[in-house]
PDB file of C-alpha atoms in Angstrom:
ATOM      1  CA  UNK A1164      12.696 -25.304 -18.523  1.00 63.00           C
ATOM      2  CA  UNK A1165      10.730 -23.282 -15.938  1.00 71.00           C
ATOM      3  CA  UNK A1166       8.111 -25.370 -14.140  1.00 80.00           C
ATOM      4  CA  UNK A1167       4.535 -24.216 -13.570  1.00 82.00           C
ATOM      5  CA  UNK A1168       5.035 -23.493  -9.850  1.00 84.00           C
ATOM      6  CA  UNK A1169       7.897 -21.128 -10.584  1.00 85.00           C
ATOM      7  CA  UNK A1170       5.871 -19.476 -13.342  1.00 88.00           C
ATOM      8  CA  UNK A1171       2.992 -19.028 -10.877  1.00 85.00           C
ATOM      9  CA  UNK A1172       5.152 -17.409  -8.207  1.00 88.00           C
ATOM     10  CA  UNK A1173       6.783 -15.093 -10.751  1.00 90.00           C
ATOM     11  CA  UNK A1174       3.441 -14.087 -12.296  1.00 90.00           C
ATOM     12  CA  UNK A1175       1.836 -13.594  -8.866  1.00 87.00           C
ATOM     13  CA  UNK A1176       4.725 -11.339  -7.851  1.00 90.00           C
ATOM     14  CA  UNK A1177       4.392  -9.324 -11.070  1.00 92.00           C
ATOM     15  CA  UNK A1178       0.636  -8.956 -10.491  1.00 89.00           C
ATOM     16  CA  UNK A1179       1.065  -7.600  -6.971  1.00 89.00           C
ATOM     17  CA  UNK A1180       4.029  -5.364  -7.814  1.00 91.00           C
ATOM     18  CA  UNK A1181       2.168  -3.946 -10.830  1.00 93.00           C
ATOM     19  CA  UNK A1182      -0.810  -2.970  -8.687  1.00 90.00           C
ATOM     20  CA  UNK A1183       1.522  -1.366  -6.165  1.00 92.00           C
ATOM     21  CA  UNK A1184       2.695   1.036  -8.893  1.00 94.00           C
ATOM     22  CA  UNK A1185      -0.492   3.147  -8.600  1.00 93.00           C
ATOM     23  CA  UNK A1186       1.235   5.983  -6.661  1.00 94.00           C
ATOM     24  CA  UNK A1187       4.227   6.024  -9.047  1.00 94.00           C
ATOM     25  CA  UNK A1188       2.042   7.109 -11.958  1.00 95.00           C
ATOM     26  CA  UNK A1189      -0.624   9.020 -10.008  1.00 96.00           C
ATOM     27  CA  UNK A1190       1.355  11.439  -7.847  1.00 95.00           C
ATOM     28  CA  UNK A1191       3.112  13.206 -10.778  1.00 94.00           C
ATOM     29  CA  UNK A1192      -0.338  13.871 -12.286  1.00 96.00           C
ATOM     30  CA  UNK A1193      -1.497  15.344  -8.979  1.00 96.00           C
ATOM     31  CA  UNK A1194       1.673  17.427  -8.970  1.00 93.00           C
ATOM     32  CA  UNK A1195       0.602  19.341 -12.083  1.00 93.00           C
ATOM     33  CA  UNK A1196      -2.851  20.007 -10.651  1.00 94.00           C
ATOM     34  CA  UNK A1197      -4.926  17.194 -12.175  1.00 95.00           C
ATOM     35  CA  UNK A1198      -7.979  16.191 -10.149  1.00 96.00           C
ATOM     36  CA  UNK A1199      -8.703  12.747  -8.755  1.00 97.00           C
ATOM     37  CA  UNK A1200     -11.749  12.358 -11.017  1.00 97.00           C
ATOM     38  CA  UNK A1201      -9.807  13.267 -14.157  1.00 97.00           C
ATOM     39  CA  UNK A1202      -6.997  10.811 -13.383  1.00 97.00           C
ATOM     40  CA  UNK A1203      -9.436   7.984 -12.654  1.00 97.00           C
ATOM     41  CA  UNK A1204     -11.579   8.766 -15.688  1.00 97.00           C
ATOM     42  CA  UNK A1205      -8.570   8.348 -17.973  1.00 97.00           C
ATOM     43  CA  UNK A1206      -7.454   5.214 -16.129  1.00 96.00           C
ATOM     44  CA  UNK A1207     -10.842   3.492 -16.323  1.00 96.00           C
ATOM     45  CA  UNK A1208     -11.587   4.591 -19.904  1.00 96.00           C
ATOM     46  CA  UNK A1209      -8.219   3.521 -21.309  1.00 96.00           C
ATOM     47  CA  UNK A1210      -8.232   0.241 -19.361  1.00 95.00           C
ATOM     48  CA  UNK A1211     -11.732  -0.578 -20.654  1.00 95.00           C
ATOM     49  CA  UNK A1212     -10.609   0.103 -24.236  1.00 95.00           C
ATOM     50  CA  UNK A1213      -7.494  -2.063 -23.839  1.00 94.00           C
ATOM     51  CA  UNK A1214      -9.516  -4.870 -22.249  1.00 93.00           C
ATOM     52  CA  UNK A1215     -12.074  -4.756 -25.049  1.00 95.00           C
ATOM     53  CA  UNK A1216      -9.266  -5.094 -27.607  1.00 94.00           C
ATOM     54  CA  UNK A1217      -7.811  -8.015 -25.654  1.00 90.00           C
ATOM     55  CA  UNK A1218     -11.223  -9.708 -25.468  1.00 92.00           C
ATOM     56  CA  UNK A1219     -11.757  -9.148 -29.187  1.00 94.00           C
ATOM     57  CA  UNK A1220      -8.386 -10.724 -29.993  1.00 93.00           C
ATOM     58  CA  UNK A1221      -9.258 -13.711 -27.791  1.00 89.00           C
ATOM     59  CA  UNK A1222     -12.689 -13.891 -29.453  1.00 92.00           C
ATOM     60  CA  UNK A1223     -14.503 -13.571 -26.136  1.00 92.00           C
ATOM     61  CA  UNK A1224     -18.192 -12.741 -26.168  1.00 92.00           C
ATOM     62  CA  UNK A1225     -19.397  -9.355 -24.886  1.00 94.00           C
ATOM     63  CA  UNK A1226     -22.975 -10.632 -24.523  1.00 93.00           C
ATOM     64  CA  UNK A1227     -24.673 -10.192 -21.141  1.00 93.00           C
ATOM     65  CA  UNK A1228     -27.651 -11.890 -19.563  1.00 91.00           C
ATOM     66  CA  UNK A1229     -30.279  -9.526 -18.143  1.00 91.00           C
ATOM     67  CA  UNK A1230     -29.722 -11.042 -14.708  1.00 90.00           C
ATOM     68  CA  UNK A1231     -26.093  -9.861 -14.790  1.00 93.00           C
ATOM     69  CA  UNK A1232     -26.740  -6.175 -15.537  1.00 94.00           C
ATOM     70  CA  UNK A1233     -27.806  -5.011 -12.046  1.00 95.00           C
ATOM     71  CA  UNK A1234     -25.083  -6.960 -10.170  1.00 93.00           C
ATOM     72  CA  UNK A1235     -22.458  -5.624 -12.598  1.00 94.00           C
ATOM     73  CA  UNK A1236     -23.728  -2.088 -12.035  1.00 96.00           C
ATOM     74  CA  UNK A1237     -23.451  -2.487  -8.249  1.00 95.00           C
ATOM     75  CA  UNK A1238     -20.000  -4.107  -8.470  1.00 93.00           C
ATOM     76  CA  UNK A1239     -18.834  -1.370 -10.833  1.00 94.00           C
ATOM     77  CA  UNK A1240     -19.900   1.311  -8.367  1.00 97.00           C
ATOM     78  CA  UNK A1241     -18.175  -0.463  -5.467  1.00 95.00           C
ATOM     79  CA  UNK A1242     -14.993  -0.925  -7.493  1.00 91.00           C
ATOM     80  CA  UNK A1243     -14.906   2.700  -8.632  1.00 96.00           C
ATOM     81  CA  UNK A1244     -15.591   4.063  -5.143  1.00 97.00           C
ATOM     82  CA  UNK A1245     -12.747   1.911  -3.832  1.00 94.00           C
ATOM     83  CA  UNK A1246     -10.429   3.548  -6.392  1.00 94.00           C
ATOM     84  CA  UNK A1247     -11.866   6.992  -5.688  1.00 97.00           C
ATOM     85  CA  UNK A1248     -11.349   6.817  -1.920  1.00 97.00           C
ATOM     86  CA  UNK A1249      -7.810   5.417  -2.309  1.00 96.00           C
ATOM     87  CA  UNK A1250      -6.760   8.093  -4.794  1.00 96.00           C
ATOM     88  CA  UNK A1251      -8.339  10.790  -2.589  1.00 97.00           C
ATOM     89  CA  UNK A1252      -6.328   9.507   0.398  1.00 96.00           C
ATOM     90  CA  UNK A1253      -3.072  10.222  -1.477  1.00 95.00           C
ATOM     91  CA  UNK A1254      -3.796  13.910  -0.891  1.00 95.00           C
ATOM     92  CA  UNK A1255      -3.775  13.410   2.893  1.00 94.00           C
ATOM     93  CA  UNK A1256      -1.047  10.841   3.640  1.00 92.00           C
ATOM     94  CA  UNK A1257       1.975   9.093   2.177  1.00 91.00           C
ATOM     95  CA  UNK A1258       0.934   6.754  -0.619  1.00 91.00           C
ATOM     96  CA  UNK A1259       2.964   3.876   0.820  1.00 91.00           C
ATOM     97  CA  UNK A1260       1.095   4.020   4.125  1.00 92.00           C
ATOM     98  CA  UNK A1261      -2.242   4.367   2.316  1.00 93.00           C
ATOM     99  CA  UNK A1262      -1.469   1.272   0.222  1.00 92.00           C
ATOM    100  CA  UNK A1263      -0.541  -0.708   3.339  1.00 92.00           C
ATOM    101  CA  UNK A1264      -3.762   0.203   5.159  1.00 93.00           C
ATOM    102  CA  UNK A1265      -5.714  -0.662   1.990  1.00 92.00           C
ATOM    103  CA  UNK A1266      -4.148  -4.134   2.120  1.00 90.00           C
ATOM    104  CA  UNK A1267      -6.277  -5.038   5.172  1.00 90.00           C
ATOM    105  CA  UNK A1268      -9.258  -5.757   2.895  1.00 87.00           C
ATOM    106  CA  UNK A1269      -8.943  -9.558   3.467  1.00 85.00           C
ATOM    107  CA  UNK A1270      -9.349  -8.863   7.199  1.00 88.00           C
ATOM    108  CA  UNK A1271     -12.519  -6.882   6.458  1.00 90.00           C
ATOM    109  CA  UNK A1272     -13.747  -9.716   4.217  1.00 87.00           C
ATOM    110  CA  UNK A1273     -13.326 -12.124   7.152  1.00 86.00           C
ATOM    111  CA  UNK A1274     -15.275  -9.773   9.433  1.00 90.00           C
ATOM    112  CA  UNK A1275     -18.080  -9.307   6.860  1.00 90.00           C
ATOM    113  CA  UNK A1276     -18.379 -13.066   6.360  1.00 87.00           C
ATOM    114  CA  UNK A1277     -18.578 -13.581  10.133  1.00 87.00           C
ATOM    115  CA  UNK A1278     -21.133 -10.820  10.770  1.00 89.00           C
ATOM    116  CA  UNK A1279     -23.430 -11.263   7.772  1.00 90.00           C
ATOM    117  CA  UNK A1280     -22.900 -14.883   6.721  1.00 87.00           C
ATOM    118  CA  UNK A1281     -22.303 -16.417  10.163  1.00 83.00           C
ATOM    119  CA  UNK A1282     -18.890 -17.855   9.316  1.00 82.00           C
ATOM    120  CA  UNK A1283     -17.011 -18.817  12.469  1.00 83.00           C
ATOM    121  CA  UNK A1284     -13.909 -16.835  13.363  1.00 81.00           C
ATOM    122  CA  UNK A1285     -11.051 -19.100  14.423  1.00 84.00           C
ATOM    123  CA  UNK A1286      -8.549 -18.084  17.089  1.00 88.00           C
ATOM    124  CA  UNK A1287      -6.004 -17.584  14.288  1.00 86.00           C
ATOM    125  CA  UNK A1288      -8.384 -15.197  12.508  1.00 86.00           C
ATOM    126  CA  UNK A1289      -9.102 -13.246  15.695  1.00 89.00           C
ATOM    127  CA  UNK A1290      -5.377 -12.997  16.391  1.00 92.00           C
ATOM    128  CA  UNK A1291      -4.782 -11.810  12.809  1.00 89.00           C
ATOM    129  CA  UNK A1292      -7.465  -9.126  13.104  1.00 90.00           C
ATOM    130  CA  UNK A1293      -5.930  -7.838  16.345  1.00 92.00           C
ATOM    131  CA  UNK A1294      -2.445  -7.909  14.790  1.00 93.00           C
ATOM    132  CA  UNK A1295      -3.627  -6.034  11.681  1.00 92.00           C
ATOM    133  CA  UNK A1296      -5.261  -3.228  13.627  1.00 91.00           C
ATOM    134  CA  UNK A1297      -2.260  -2.952  15.943  1.00 93.00           C
ATOM    135  CA  UNK A1298      -0.062  -2.568  12.871  1.00 92.00           C
ATOM    136  CA  UNK A1299      -2.411   0.061  11.449  1.00 91.00           C
ATOM    137  CA  UNK A1300      -2.284   2.020  14.707  1.00 89.00           C
ATOM    138  CA  UNK A1301       1.497   2.236  14.278  1.00 88.00           C
ATOM    139  CA  UNK A1302       1.045   3.548  10.744  1.00 88.00           C
ATOM    140  CA  UNK A1303      -1.449   6.213  11.773  1.00 84.00           C
ATOM    141  CA  UNK A1304       1.111   8.377  13.550  1.00 72.00           C
ATOM    142  CA  UNK A1305       3.833  10.591  12.153  1.00 64.00           C
ATOM    143  CA  UNK A1306       7.492  10.387  13.215  1.00 60.00           C
ATOM    144  CA  UNK A1307       6.742  13.172  15.727  1.00 62.00           C
ATOM    145  CA  UNK A1308       3.928  11.166  17.322  1.00 61.00           C
ATOM    146  CA  UNK A1309       1.069  13.177  15.827  1.00 68.00           C
ATOM    147  CA  UNK A1310      -1.947  11.366  14.417  1.00 73.00           C
ATOM    148  CA  UNK A1311      -2.211  11.291  10.631  1.00 81.00           C
ATOM    149  CA  UNK A1312      -5.032  13.139   8.905  1.00 88.00           C
ATOM    150  CA  UNK A1313      -8.301  11.616  10.084  1.00 91.00           C
ATOM    151  CA  UNK A1314      -9.798  12.384   6.670  1.00 94.00           C
ATOM    152  CA  UNK A1315      -7.062  10.408   4.919  1.00 94.00           C
ATOM    153  CA  UNK A1316      -7.445   7.443   7.281  1.00 93.00           C
ATOM    154  CA  UNK A1317     -11.230   7.410   6.745  1.00 95.00           C
ATOM    155  CA  UNK A1318     -10.771   7.517   2.962  1.00 97.00           C
ATOM    156  CA  UNK A1319      -8.400   4.520   2.998  1.00 96.00           C
ATOM    157  CA  UNK A1320     -10.715   2.500   5.232  1.00 95.00           C
ATOM    158  CA  UNK A1321     -13.665   3.313   2.980  1.00 97.00           C
ATOM    159  CA  UNK A1322     -11.560   2.193  -0.002  1.00 96.00           C
ATOM    160  CA  UNK A1323     -10.621  -1.068   1.703  1.00 93.00           C
ATOM    161  CA  UNK A1324     -14.210  -1.648   2.863  1.00 95.00           C
ATOM    162  CA  UNK A1325     -15.612  -0.984  -0.628  1.00 95.00           C
ATOM    163  CA  UNK A1326     -13.181  -3.494  -2.112  1.00 89.00           C
ATOM    164  CA  UNK A1327     -13.968  -6.056   0.607  1.00 88.00           C
ATOM    165  CA  UNK A1328     -17.714  -5.741  -0.125  1.00 92.00           C
ATOM    166  CA  UNK A1329     -16.902  -6.020  -3.846  1.00 90.00           C
ATOM    167  CA  UNK A1330     -15.037  -9.312  -3.275  1.00 86.00           C
ATOM    168  CA  UNK A1331     -17.841 -10.744  -1.148  1.00 87.00           C
ATOM    169  CA  UNK A1332     -20.422  -9.537  -3.677  1.00 88.00           C
ATOM    170  CA  UNK A1333     -18.634 -11.187  -6.606  1.00 85.00           C
ATOM    171  CA  UNK A1334     -18.298 -14.512  -4.783  1.00 80.00           C
ATOM    172  CA  UNK A1335     -21.890 -14.466  -3.525  1.00 84.00           C
ATOM    173  CA  UNK A1336     -23.585 -13.406  -6.771  1.00 85.00           C
ATOM    174  CA  UNK A1337     -24.274 -14.845 -10.201  1.00 85.00           C
ATOM    175  CA  UNK A1338     -21.095 -13.127 -11.420  1.00 87.00           C
ATOM    176  CA  UNK A1339     -18.687 -15.590  -9.780  1.00 80.00           C
ATOM    177  CA  UNK A1340     -18.583 -17.825 -12.870  1.00 82.00           C
ATOM    178  CA  UNK A1341     -18.126 -14.992 -15.390  1.00 85.00           C
ATOM    179  CA  UNK A1342     -14.726 -14.925 -17.189  1.00 86.00           C
ATOM    180  CA  UNK A1343     -12.314 -12.557 -15.430  1.00 81.00           C
ATOM    181  CA  UNK A1344     -11.611 -10.323 -18.445  1.00 86.00           C
ATOM    182  CA  UNK A1345     -15.300  -9.931 -19.230  1.00 91.00           C
ATOM    183  CA  UNK A1346     -16.187  -9.243 -15.597  1.00 88.00           C
ATOM    184  CA  UNK A1347     -13.438  -6.643 -15.245  1.00 88.00           C
ATOM    185  CA  UNK A1348     -14.363  -4.974 -18.537  1.00 93.00           C
ATOM    186  CA  UNK A1349     -17.960  -4.405 -17.463  1.00 94.00           C
ATOM    187  CA  UNK A1350     -16.973  -3.447 -13.909  1.00 92.00           C
ATOM    188  CA  UNK A1351     -14.681  -0.772 -15.369  1.00 93.00           C
ATOM    189  CA  UNK A1352     -17.352   0.315 -17.826  1.00 95.00           C
ATOM    190  CA  UNK A1353     -20.068   0.684 -15.170  1.00 96.00           C
ATOM    191  CA  UNK A1354     -17.550   2.162 -12.726  1.00 95.00           C
ATOM    192  CA  UNK A1355     -16.564   4.801 -15.276  1.00 97.00           C
ATOM    193  CA  UNK A1356     -20.014   6.342 -14.831  1.00 96.00           C
ATOM    194  CA  UNK A1357     -18.999   7.575 -11.361  1.00 97.00           C
ATOM    195  CA  UNK A1358     -16.245   9.749 -12.806  1.00 97.00           C
ATOM    196  CA  UNK A1359     -18.424  10.891 -15.705  1.00 97.00           C
ATOM    197  CA  UNK A1360     -21.028  12.153 -13.224  1.00 96.00           C
ATOM    198  CA  UNK A1361     -18.468  13.618 -10.789  1.00 96.00           C
ATOM    199  CA  UNK A1362     -16.852  15.559 -13.653  1.00 95.00           C
ATOM    200  CA  UNK A1363     -20.304  16.948 -14.564  1.00 94.00           C
ATOM    201  CA  UNK A1364     -20.606  14.694 -17.587  1.00 95.00           C
ATOM    202  CA  UNK A1365     -16.994  15.306 -18.652  1.00 94.00           C
ATOM    203  CA  UNK A1366     -17.381  19.101 -18.831  1.00 95.00           C
ATOM    204  CA  UNK A1367     -14.812  19.479 -16.023  1.00 94.00           C
ATOM    205  CA  UNK A1368     -12.324  16.913 -17.331  1.00 95.00           C
ATOM    206  CA  UNK A1369      -8.813  18.321 -17.567  1.00 95.00           C
ATOM    207  CA  UNK A1370      -6.684  17.965 -20.669  1.00 93.00           C
ATOM    208  CA  UNK A1371      -3.277  16.314 -20.273  1.00 91.00           C
ATOM    209  CA  UNK A1372      -1.054  19.427 -20.522  1.00 87.00           C
ATOM    210  CA  UNK A1373       2.192  17.750 -21.592  1.00 87.00           C
ATOM    211  CA  UNK A1374       2.623  14.872 -24.089  1.00 89.00           C
ATOM    212  CA  UNK A1375       5.098  13.079 -21.784  1.00 90.00           C
ATOM    213  CA  UNK A1376       2.453  12.885 -19.024  1.00 93.00           C
ATOM    214  CA  UNK A1377       0.431  10.578 -21.263  1.00 94.00           C
ATOM    215  CA  UNK A1378       3.031   7.985 -20.267  1.00 95.00           C
ATOM    216  CA  UNK A1379       1.699   8.203 -16.694  1.00 96.00           C
ATOM    217  CA  UNK A1380      -1.930   8.034 -17.805  1.00 95.00           C
ATOM    218  CA  UNK A1381      -1.385   5.051 -20.118  1.00 95.00           C
ATOM    219  CA  UNK A1382       0.821   3.333 -17.518  1.00 95.00           C
ATOM    220  CA  UNK A1383      -2.010   3.611 -14.958  1.00 95.00           C
ATOM    221  CA  UNK A1384      -4.286   1.742 -17.348  1.00 93.00           C
ATOM    222  CA  UNK A1385      -1.637  -0.823 -18.296  1.00 93.00           C
ATOM    223  CA  UNK A1386       0.377  -1.737 -15.185  1.00 93.00           C
ATOM    224  CA  UNK A1387      -1.983  -1.611 -12.151  1.00 91.00           C
ATOM    225  CA  UNK A1388      -4.938  -2.712 -14.285  1.00 86.00           C
ATOM    226  CA  UNK A1389      -4.254  -4.810 -17.400  1.00 87.00           C
ATOM    227  CA  UNK A1390      -0.904  -6.400 -16.499  1.00 90.00           C
ATOM    228  CA  UNK A1391      -1.982  -6.941 -12.887  1.00 88.00           C
ATOM    229  CA  UNK A1392      -5.242  -8.582 -14.056  1.00 80.00           C
ATOM    230  CA  UNK A1393      -3.682 -10.879 -16.662  1.00 82.00           C
ATOM    231  CA  UNK A1394      -0.729 -12.031 -14.548  1.00 86.00           C
ATOM    232  CA  UNK A1395      -2.930 -12.579 -11.474  1.00 83.00           C
ATOM    233  CA  UNK A1396      -5.334 -14.757 -13.472  1.00 75.00           C
ATOM    234  CA  UNK A1397      -2.461 -16.857 -14.847  1.00 83.00           C
ATOM    235  CA  UNK A1398      -0.818 -17.131 -11.414  1.00 84.00           C
ATOM    236  CA  UNK A1399      -4.054 -18.492  -9.928  1.00 76.00           C
ATOM    237  CA  UNK A1400      -4.115 -21.047 -12.756  1.00 78.00           C
ATOM    238  CA  UNK A1401      -0.581 -22.234 -11.945  1.00 84.00           C
ATOM    239  CA  UNK A1402      -0.440 -22.133  -8.107  1.00 82.00           C
ATOM    240  CA  UNK A1403      -3.989 -21.433  -6.883  1.00 74.00           C
ATOM    241  CA  UNK A1404      -5.729 -18.457  -5.306  1.00 65.00           C
ATOM    242  CA  UNK A1405      -4.246 -18.681  -1.794  1.00 65.00           C
ATOM    243  CA  UNK A1406      -0.529 -18.402  -2.709  1.00 75.00           C
ATOM    244  CA  UNK A1407      -1.408 -15.723  -5.286  1.00 78.00           C
ATOM    245  CA  UNK A1408      -3.307 -13.731  -2.661  1.00 75.00           C
ATOM    246  CA  UNK A1409      -0.423 -13.955  -0.188  1.00 76.00           C
ATOM    247  CA  UNK A1410       1.974 -12.724  -2.862  1.00 82.00           C
ATOM    248  CA  UNK A1411      -0.296  -9.658  -2.872  1.00 83.00           C
ATOM    249  CA  UNK A1412       1.828  -8.486   0.086  1.00 84.00           C
ATOM    250  CA  UNK A1413       4.131  -7.076  -2.594  1.00 88.00           C
ATOM    251  CA  UNK A1414       1.467  -4.425  -3.342  1.00 90.00           C
ATOM    252  CA  UNK A1415       2.161  -2.244  -0.268  1.00 92.00           C
ATOM    253  CA  UNK A1416       5.870  -3.124  -0.377  1.00 91.00           C
ATOM    254  CA  UNK A1417       6.093  -1.807  -3.955  1.00 93.00           C
ATOM    255  CA  UNK A1418       4.127   1.325  -3.086  1.00 93.00           C
ATOM    256  CA  UNK A1419       6.403   1.955  -0.090  1.00 92.00           C
ATOM    257  CA  UNK A1420       9.507   1.366  -2.221  1.00 92.00           C
ATOM    258  CA  UNK A1421       8.526   3.968  -4.815  1.00 92.00           C
ATOM    259  CA  UNK A1422       7.177   6.301  -2.139  1.00 92.00           C
ATOM    260  CA  UNK A1423      10.511   6.360  -0.316  1.00 91.00           C
ATOM    261  CA  UNK A1424      12.793   6.219  -3.372  1.00 91.00           C
ATOM    262  CA  UNK A1425      10.931   8.542  -5.766  1.00 92.00           C
ATOM    263  CA  UNK A1426       8.782  10.808  -3.574  1.00 91.00           C
ATOM    264  CA  UNK A1427      10.916  11.029  -0.420  1.00 90.00           C
ATOM    265  CA  UNK A1428       8.347   9.506   1.941  1.00 89.00           C
ATOM    266  CA  UNK A1429       9.559   8.513   5.413  1.00 84.00           C
ATOM    267  CA  UNK A1430      10.267   4.923   6.420  1.00 87.00           C
ATOM    268  CA  UNK A1431      10.907   4.845  10.159  1.00 87.00           C
ATOM    269  CA  UNK A1432      11.372   1.674  12.264  1.00 89.00           C
ATOM    270  CA  UNK A1433       7.839   2.194  13.640  1.00 89.00           C
ATOM    271  CA  UNK A1434       6.323   2.399  10.138  1.00 89.00           C
ATOM    272  CA  UNK A1435       8.348  -0.644   9.058  1.00 91.00           C
ATOM    273  CA  UNK A1436       7.090  -2.620  12.081  1.00 93.00           C
ATOM    274  CA  UNK A1437       3.493  -1.592  11.321  1.00 92.00           C
ATOM    275  CA  UNK A1438       3.838  -2.680   7.691  1.00 92.00           C
ATOM    276  CA  UNK A1439       5.297  -6.070   8.680  1.00 92.00           C
ATOM    277  CA  UNK A1440       2.507  -6.644  11.226  1.00 93.00           C
ATOM    278  CA  UNK A1441      -0.194  -5.856   8.650  1.00 93.00           C
ATOM    279  CA  UNK A1442       1.390  -8.119   6.016  1.00 91.00           C
ATOM    280  CA  UNK A1443       1.750 -11.031   8.484  1.00 91.00           C
ATOM    281  CA  UNK A1444      -1.836 -10.581   9.709  1.00 90.00           C
ATOM    282  CA  UNK A1445      -3.277 -10.526   6.197  1.00 88.00           C
ATOM    283  CA  UNK A1446      -1.160 -13.516   5.137  1.00 84.00           C
ATOM    284  CA  UNK A1447      -2.500 -15.504   8.110  1.00 85.00           C
ATOM    285  CA  UNK A1448      -6.073 -14.526   7.236  1.00 83.00           C
ATOM    286  CA  UNK A1449      -5.632 -15.567   3.611  1.00 78.00           C
ATOM    287  CA  UNK A1450      -3.725 -18.744   4.457  1.00 71.00           C
ATOM    288  CA  UNK A1451      -6.020 -19.903   7.250  1.00 65.00           C
ATOM    289  CA  UNK A1452      -6.653 -23.627   6.999  1.00 49.00           C
ATOM    290  CA  UNK A1453      -4.552 -23.798   3.846  1.00 52.00           C
ATOM    291  CA  UNK A1454      -1.388 -22.665   5.648  1.00 48.00           C
ATOM    292  CA  UNK A1455       0.250 -26.124   6.040  1.00 48.00           C
ATOM    293  CA  UNK A1456      -0.491 -26.921   2.402  1.00 48.00           C
ATOM    294  CA  UNK A1457       0.831 -23.532   1.356  1.00 44.00           C
ATOM    295  CA  UNK A1458       4.097 -24.001   3.256  1.00 43.00           C
ATOM    296  CA  UNK A1459       4.641 -27.394   1.627  1.00 45.00           C
ATOM    297  CA  UNK A1460       3.957 -25.804  -1.777  1.00 41.00           C
ATOM    298  CA  UNK A1461       6.649 -23.179  -1.225  1.00 40.00           C
ATOM    299  CA  UNK A1462       9.127 -25.766   0.104  1.00 37.00           C
ATOM    300  CA  UNK A1463       8.563 -28.048  -2.873  1.00 39.00           C
ATOM    301  CA  UNK A1464       9.770 -25.464  -5.377  1.00 37.00           C
TER     302      UNK A1464
END
């Protein structure tokens, strides 16, 4: 019989690995000439439909209080812009590197909380921030020593920053007690408006040219969205938010794995060192004061 801790670690790993599959399903769609807005429109629309079906099956209420509408609209815009900037960055750099730089969002959350909410930065946090940005500097150069596309780097940082603000916004607003499925459904629904507008109210949406490519489109809605959401929520229930967040290190690892194996992206010792530094830095940020407790939790398995 599998105990709850083991279930939590397995589910947390599945959640992170599922989210790291974004490039696997996105890059082939780019390869046939589909635009960023079209890909994200399909992803958000299909995910919202699947979530609504899941909520209906679980008999969850769709009702909203008036006080929730504006915050949900803002969070939806932040969430969609985070996706938009990340998917745009894939056109300028390797997806594995983009996913690793995106993973610094907990570092940005710590900085936002310190600057705007006067939370004290411990020496461990300051060390982690320095380590993260050192790791990123290693990732921002090609094997020949040239700097990566500045546009791509800016897009990834804007994606990470948007997601960091989204996390802070959720935890500091009236939405923090809303059920996860319901929150995500409305965030996707409001976020979808960005891609509706950017595609000139769907008049510029591209049709999926080949039936087999629908596998990629549906997989984008299922794996990095639905499966990642459901397994993450259950993992938090079994082992708590801190271990689940640290297992999120599998996100960039998965993206790098598929990037190297499927798309022929480079993995040099320098890139590998940068990735490890970023993952360690983010894990220290997330663990923080809970690190001793977290270590004992892993050892007690």
